[in-house]
C-alpha cells in the first residue's frame, strides 16, 4: 500500500541512467523528476518527505514545519561532528534514522497518522531544539523582499541576455 502511494523525486542533476535503474527496482513507485518545480510547491503534495542525503531541504522542512524523515546508514559521511548532538535530538523524535529496520518500522507505524506523529509535542519540541541557534523561519516580509530582489536580478539578467542576442 505504501509503495503504491510513494513517489520518488530525483534532483535535476541526477544521472538519467539512475532513473532507469530505479524504475526497474521499484516498479510500483512513481518516479517524478523535479523540473521547474520549487521545493515548497513539490513538498505541499507530500505526505512525508524522505531524505537519503544531508541537504538544505532538511533545514527548509524544519523551518517550515514540513513532515520529513532522513536516513543515512553512514552518519560520519553525512553529519558534521559538531552537529551530532543536534541530530541526536532528531533521532529521538524519529525524524533521523541510521538503521534501516528502525526507519521501516517507523514508516509502517506512522503512515496513517503522520500528522499525529509530526504534531506531537515531543516531536515539535525536538524540532524547536534543533532549530535553536541553527535554523529559523524567515518572516513573511523578509521573504517577500528577498523574493522581489531575486526576481529583479533574474529580470536584469534576462534583459541583458536579450540585448546580447540582439547585437
PDB file of C-alpha atoms in Angstrom:
ATOM      1  CA  UNK A   1       0.000   0.000   0.000  1.00  0.00           C
ATOM      2  CA  UNK A   2       2.715   2.487   0.971  1.00  0.00           C
ATOM      3  CA  UNK A   3       4.798   1.681  -2.116  1.00  0.00           C
ATOM      4  CA  UNK A   4       1.824   2.333  -4.381  1.00  0.00           C
ATOM      5  CA  UNK A   5       1.381   5.790  -2.836  1.00  0.00           C
ATOM      6  CA  UNK A   6       5.080   6.641  -2.994  1.00  0.00           C
ATOM      7  CA  UNK A   7       6.688   8.992  -5.488  1.00  0.00           C
ATOM      8  CA  UNK A   8      10.424   9.453  -5.799  1.00  0.00           C
ATOM      9  CA  UNK A   9      11.515  12.924  -6.774  1.00  0.00           C
ATOM     10  CA  UNK A  10      15.009  12.894  -8.155  1.00  0.00           C
ATOM     11  CA  UNK A  11      17.114  16.009  -8.299  1.00  0.00           C
ATOM     12  CA  UNK A  12      17.563  17.552 -11.765  1.00  0.00           C
ATOM     13  CA  UNK A  13      21.266  16.820 -11.688  1.00  0.00           C
ATOM     14  CA  UNK A  14      20.823  13.080 -11.181  1.00  0.00           C
ATOM     15  CA  UNK A  15      22.142  10.953 -13.982  1.00  0.00           C
ATOM     16  CA  UNK A  16      19.423   9.822 -16.398  1.00  0.00           C
ATOM     17  CA  UNK A  17      20.602   6.220 -16.084  1.00  0.00           C
ATOM     18  CA  UNK A  18      19.773   6.211 -12.362  1.00  0.00           C
ATOM     19  CA  UNK A  19      16.110   6.847 -13.211  1.00  0.00           C
ATOM     20  CA  UNK A  20      16.028   3.735 -15.393  1.00  0.00           C
ATOM     21  CA  UNK A  21      17.643   1.646 -12.658  1.00  0.00           C
ATOM     22  CA  UNK A  22      15.182   2.924 -10.055  1.00  0.00           C
ATOM     23  CA  UNK A  23      12.229   2.071 -12.300  1.00  0.00           C
ATOM     24  CA  UNK A  24      13.474  -1.498 -12.588  1.00  0.00           C
ATOM     25  CA  UNK A  25      13.951  -1.851  -8.835  1.00  0.00           C
ATOM     26  CA  UNK A  26      10.768  -0.091  -7.711  1.00  0.00           C
ATOM     27  CA  UNK A  27       8.195  -0.829 -10.393  1.00  0.00           C
ATOM     28  CA  UNK A  28       5.290   0.234  -8.159  1.00  0.00           C
ATOM     29  CA  UNK A  29       6.795   3.615  -7.304  1.00  0.00           C
ATOM     30  CA  UNK A  30       6.034   6.623  -9.477  1.00  0.00           C
ATOM     31  CA  UNK A  31       9.324   8.306 -10.283  1.00  0.00           C
ATOM     32  CA  UNK A  32       8.968  12.002 -10.873  1.00  0.00           C
ATOM     33  CA  UNK A  33      11.870  14.221 -11.858  1.00  0.00           C
ATOM     34  CA  UNK A  34      11.973  17.690 -10.331  1.00  0.00           C
ATOM     35  CA  UNK A  35      11.834  20.133 -13.203  1.00  0.00           C
ATOM     36  CA  UNK A  36      10.824  23.756 -12.800  1.00  0.00           C
ATOM     37  CA  UNK A  37       9.040  22.979  -9.538  1.00  0.00           C
ATOM     38  CA  UNK A  38      10.339  24.660  -6.414  1.00  0.00           C
ATOM     39  CA  UNK A  39      10.783  22.691  -3.238  1.00  0.00           C
ATOM     40  CA  UNK A  40       7.884  24.376  -1.425  1.00  0.00           C
ATOM     41  CA  UNK A  41       5.428  23.524  -4.181  1.00  0.00           C
ATOM     42  CA  UNK A  42       6.529  19.896  -4.513  1.00  0.00           C
ATOM     43  CA  UNK A  43       6.510  19.378  -0.744  1.00  0.00           C
ATOM     44  CA  UNK A  44       2.883  20.530  -0.422  1.00  0.00           C
ATOM     45  CA  UNK A  45       1.729  17.357  -2.156  1.00  0.00           C
ATOM     46  CA  UNK A  46       3.821  15.040   0.016  1.00  0.00           C
ATOM     47  CA  UNK A  47       2.521  13.135   2.987  1.00  0.00           C
ATOM     48  CA  UNK A  48       6.088  12.804   4.237  1.00  0.00           C
ATOM     49  CA  UNK A  49       9.460  13.512   2.633  1.00  0.00           C
ATOM     50  CA  UNK A  50      12.392  11.122   2.846  1.00  0.00           C
ATOM     51  CA  UNK A  51      15.946  12.442   2.531  1.00  0.00           C
ATOM     52  CA  UNK A  52      18.687   9.963   1.754  1.00  0.00           C
ATOM     53  CA  UNK A  53      21.470  12.537   1.986  1.00  0.00           C
ATOM     54  CA  UNK A  54      22.079  15.642   4.063  1.00  0.00           C
ATOM     55  CA  UNK A  55      20.696  18.584   2.105  1.00  0.00           C
ATOM     56  CA  UNK A  56      19.336  22.079   2.618  1.00  0.00           C
ATOM     57  CA  UNK A  57      15.886  20.569   2.094  1.00  0.00           C
ATOM     58  CA  UNK A  58      16.110  19.221   5.641  1.00  0.00           C
ATOM     59  CA  UNK A  59      16.630  22.707   7.053  1.00  0.00           C
ATOM     60  CA  UNK A  60      13.792  24.004   4.881  1.00  0.00           C
ATOM     61  CA  UNK A  61      11.445  21.303   6.182  1.00  0.00           C
ATOM     62  CA  UNK A  62      12.432  22.051   9.769  1.00  0.00           C
ATOM     63  CA  UNK A  63      11.984  25.808   9.335  1.00  0.00           C
ATOM     64  CA  UNK A  64       8.652  25.419   7.534  1.00  0.00           C
ATOM     65  CA  UNK A  65       7.472  22.548   9.778  1.00  0.00           C
ATOM     66  CA  UNK A  66       7.000  20.097   6.896  1.00  0.00           C
ATOM     67  CA  UNK A  67       6.939  16.398   7.890  1.00  0.00           C
ATOM     68  CA  UNK A  68      10.050  14.529   6.792  1.00  0.00           C
ATOM     69  CA  UNK A  69      12.411  11.767   7.779  1.00  0.00           C
ATOM     70  CA  UNK A  70      16.025  11.189   6.865  1.00  0.00           C
ATOM     71  CA  UNK A  71      18.050   8.024   6.650  1.00  0.00           C
ATOM     72  CA  UNK A  72      21.833   7.722   6.464  1.00  0.00           C
ATOM     73  CA  UNK A  73      23.437   4.448   7.442  1.00  0.00           C
ATOM     74  CA  UNK A  74      26.887   6.044   7.390  1.00  0.00           C
ATOM     75  CA  UNK A  75      26.489   9.096   9.619  1.00  0.00           C
ATOM     76  CA  UNK A  76      30.184  10.009   9.520  1.00  0.00           C
ATOM     77  CA  UNK A  77      29.844  10.968   5.857  1.00  0.00           C
ATOM     78  CA  UNK A  78      26.627  12.942   6.354  1.00  0.00           C
ATOM     79  CA  UNK A  79      26.821  14.723   9.702  1.00  0.00           C
ATOM     80  CA  UNK A  80      29.414  17.230  10.809  1.00  0.00           C
ATOM     81  CA  UNK A  81      30.719  16.017  14.198  1.00  0.00           C
ATOM     82  CA  UNK A  82      29.951  19.459  15.639  1.00  0.00           C
ATOM     83  CA  UNK A  83      26.262  18.858  14.878  1.00  0.00           C
ATOM     84  CA  UNK A  84      25.970  15.273  16.080  1.00  0.00           C
ATOM     85  CA  UNK A  85      24.128  16.320  19.270  1.00  0.00           C
ATOM     86  CA  UNK A  86      21.608  18.244  17.167  1.00  0.00           C
ATOM     87  CA  UNK A  87      20.954  15.145  15.070  1.00  0.00           C
ATOM     88  CA  UNK A  88      20.609  13.036  18.220  1.00  0.00           C
ATOM     89  CA  UNK A  89      17.608  15.246  19.012  1.00  0.00           C
ATOM     90  CA  UNK A  90      16.076  14.363  15.638  1.00  0.00           C
ATOM     91  CA  UNK A  91      16.875  10.697  16.168  1.00  0.00           C
ATOM     92  CA  UNK A  92      14.954  10.603  19.456  1.00  0.00           C
ATOM     93  CA  UNK A  93      11.984  12.246  17.734  1.00  0.00           C
ATOM     94  CA  UNK A  94      12.067   9.590  14.985  1.00  0.00           C
ATOM     95  CA  UNK A  95      12.966  12.108  12.296  1.00  0.00           C
ATOM     96  CA  UNK A  96      16.532  10.934  11.661  1.00  0.00           C
ATOM     97  CA  UNK A  97      17.451   7.252  11.280  1.00  0.00           C
ATOM     98  CA  UNK A  98      20.737   5.419  10.879  1.00  0.00           C
ATOM     99  CA  UNK A  99      19.265   1.913  10.938  1.00  0.00           C
ATOM    100  CA  UNK A 100      17.056   0.704   8.099  1.00  0.00           C
ATOM    101  CA  UNK A 101      14.919  -1.538  10.321  1.00  0.00           C
ATOM    102  CA  UNK A 102      14.019   1.401  12.589  1.00  0.00           C
ATOM    103  CA  UNK A 103      13.150   3.536   9.574  1.00  0.00           C
ATOM    104  CA  UNK A 104      10.876   0.881   8.057  1.00  0.00           C
ATOM    105  CA  UNK A 105       9.162   0.246  11.389  1.00  0.00           C
ATOM    106  CA  UNK A 106       8.534   3.977  11.874  1.00  0.00           C
ATOM    107  CA  UNK A 107       7.134   4.436   8.356  1.00  0.00           C
ATOM    108  CA  UNK A 108       4.821   1.458   8.764  1.00  0.00           C
ATOM    109  CA  UNK A 109       3.647   2.617  12.207  1.00  0.00           C
ATOM    110  CA  UNK A 110       3.101   6.265  11.341  1.00  0.00           C
ATOM    111  CA  UNK A 111       1.995   6.190   7.688  1.00  0.00           C
ATOM    112  CA  UNK A 112      -1.700   6.542   8.533  1.00  0.00           C
ATOM    113  CA  UNK A 113      -1.057   9.089  11.286  1.00  0.00           C
ATOM    114  CA  UNK A 114       1.788  11.285  10.015  1.00  0.00           C
ATOM    115  CA  UNK A 115       0.139  14.471  11.278  1.00  0.00           C
ATOM    116  CA  UNK A 116      -0.327  12.966  14.739  1.00  0.00           C
ATOM    117  CA  UNK A 117       3.360  11.971  14.954  1.00  0.00           C
ATOM    118  CA  UNK A 118       4.639  15.226  13.455  1.00  0.00           C
ATOM    119  CA  UNK A 119       2.470  17.482  15.632  1.00  0.00           C
ATOM    120  CA  UNK A 120       3.121  15.522  18.810  1.00  0.00           C
ATOM    121  CA  UNK A 121       4.507  17.909  21.476  1.00  0.00           C
ATOM    122  CA  UNK A 122       7.722  15.857  21.815  1.00  0.00           C
ATOM    123  CA  UNK A 123       8.366  15.976  18.053  1.00  0.00           C
ATOM    124  CA  UNK A 124       7.645  19.720  17.894  1.00  0.00           C
ATOM    125  CA  UNK A 125       9.870  20.429  20.926  1.00  0.00           C
ATOM    126  CA  UNK A 126      12.643  18.408  19.275  1.00  0.00           C
ATOM    127  CA  UNK A 127      12.290  20.444  16.090  1.00  0.00           C
ATOM    128  CA  UNK A 128      12.434  23.672  18.108  1.00  0.00           C
ATOM    129  CA  UNK A 129      15.566  22.443  19.906  1.00  0.00           C
ATOM    130  CA  UNK A 130      17.224  21.529  16.617  1.00  0.00           C
ATOM    131  CA  UNK A 131      16.312  24.877  15.050  1.00  0.00           C
ATOM    132  CA  UNK A 132      17.507  26.903  18.046  1.00  0.00           C
ATOM    133  CA  UNK A 133      20.668  28.831  17.145  1.00  0.00           C
ATOM    134  CA  UNK A 134      20.921  26.958  13.844  1.00  0.00           C
ATOM    135  CA  UNK A 135      17.850  27.345  11.678  1.00  0.00           C
ATOM    136  CA  UNK A 136      14.991  29.812  11.507  1.00  0.00           C
ATOM    137  CA  UNK A 137      11.849  30.528   9.560  1.00  0.00           C
ATOM    138  CA  UNK A 138      12.061  33.870   7.786  1.00  0.00           C
ATOM    139  CA  UNK A 139       9.307  36.364   8.423  1.00  0.00           C
ATOM    140  CA  UNK A 140       6.900  36.882   5.509  1.00  0.00           C
ATOM    141  CA  UNK A 141       8.049  40.459   4.914  1.00  0.00           C
ATOM    142  CA  UNK A 142      11.696  39.420   4.716  1.00  0.00           C
ATOM    143  CA  UNK A 143      10.843  36.546   2.411  1.00  0.00           C
ATOM    144  CA  UNK A 144       8.836  38.810   0.099  1.00  0.00           C
ATOM    145  CA  UNK A 145      11.680  41.346  -0.044  1.00  0.00           C
ATOM    146  CA  UNK A 146      14.212  38.637  -0.822  1.00  0.00           C
ATOM    147  CA  UNK A 147      11.931  37.100  -3.460  1.00  0.00           C
ATOM    148  CA  UNK A 148      11.482  40.507  -5.114  1.00  0.00           C
ATOM    149  CA  UNK A 149      15.249  41.040  -5.012  1.00  0.00           C
ATOM    150  CA  UNK A 150      15.846  37.690  -6.745  1.00  0.00           C
ATOM    151  CA  UNK A 151      13.144  38.409  -9.335  1.00  0.00           C
ATOM    152  CA  UNK A 152      14.761  41.757 -10.111  1.00  0.00           C
ATOM    153  CA  UNK A 153      18.141  40.093 -10.594  1.00  0.00           C
ATOM    154  CA  UNK A 154      16.589  37.429 -12.837  1.00  0.00           C
ATOM    155  CA  UNK A 155      14.833  40.094 -14.941  1.00  0.00           C
ATOM    156  CA  UNK A 156      18.051  42.085 -15.214  1.00  0.00           C
ATOM    157  CA  UNK A 157      19.969  39.017 -16.379  1.00  0.00           C
ATOM    158  CA  UNK A 158      17.288  38.143 -18.925  1.00  0.00           C
ATOM    159  CA  UNK A 159      17.181  41.726 -20.175  1.00  0.00           C
ATOM    160  CA  UNK A 160      20.965  41.806 -20.640  1.00  0.00           C
ATOM    161  CA  UNK A 161      20.916  38.357 -22.253  1.00  0.00           C
ATOM    162  CA  UNK A 162      18.329  39.547 -24.791  1.00  0.00           C
ATOM    163  CA  UNK A 163      20.458  42.624 -25.554  1.00  0.00           C
ATOM    164  CA  UNK A 164      23.464  40.397 -26.240  1.00  0.00           C
ATOM    165  CA  UNK A 165      21.405  38.181 -28.551  1.00  0.00           C
ATOM    166  CA  UNK A 166      20.119  41.205 -30.499  1.00  0.00           C
ATOM    167  CA  UNK A 167      23.639  42.565 -31.020  1.00  0.00           C
TER     168      UNK A 167
END
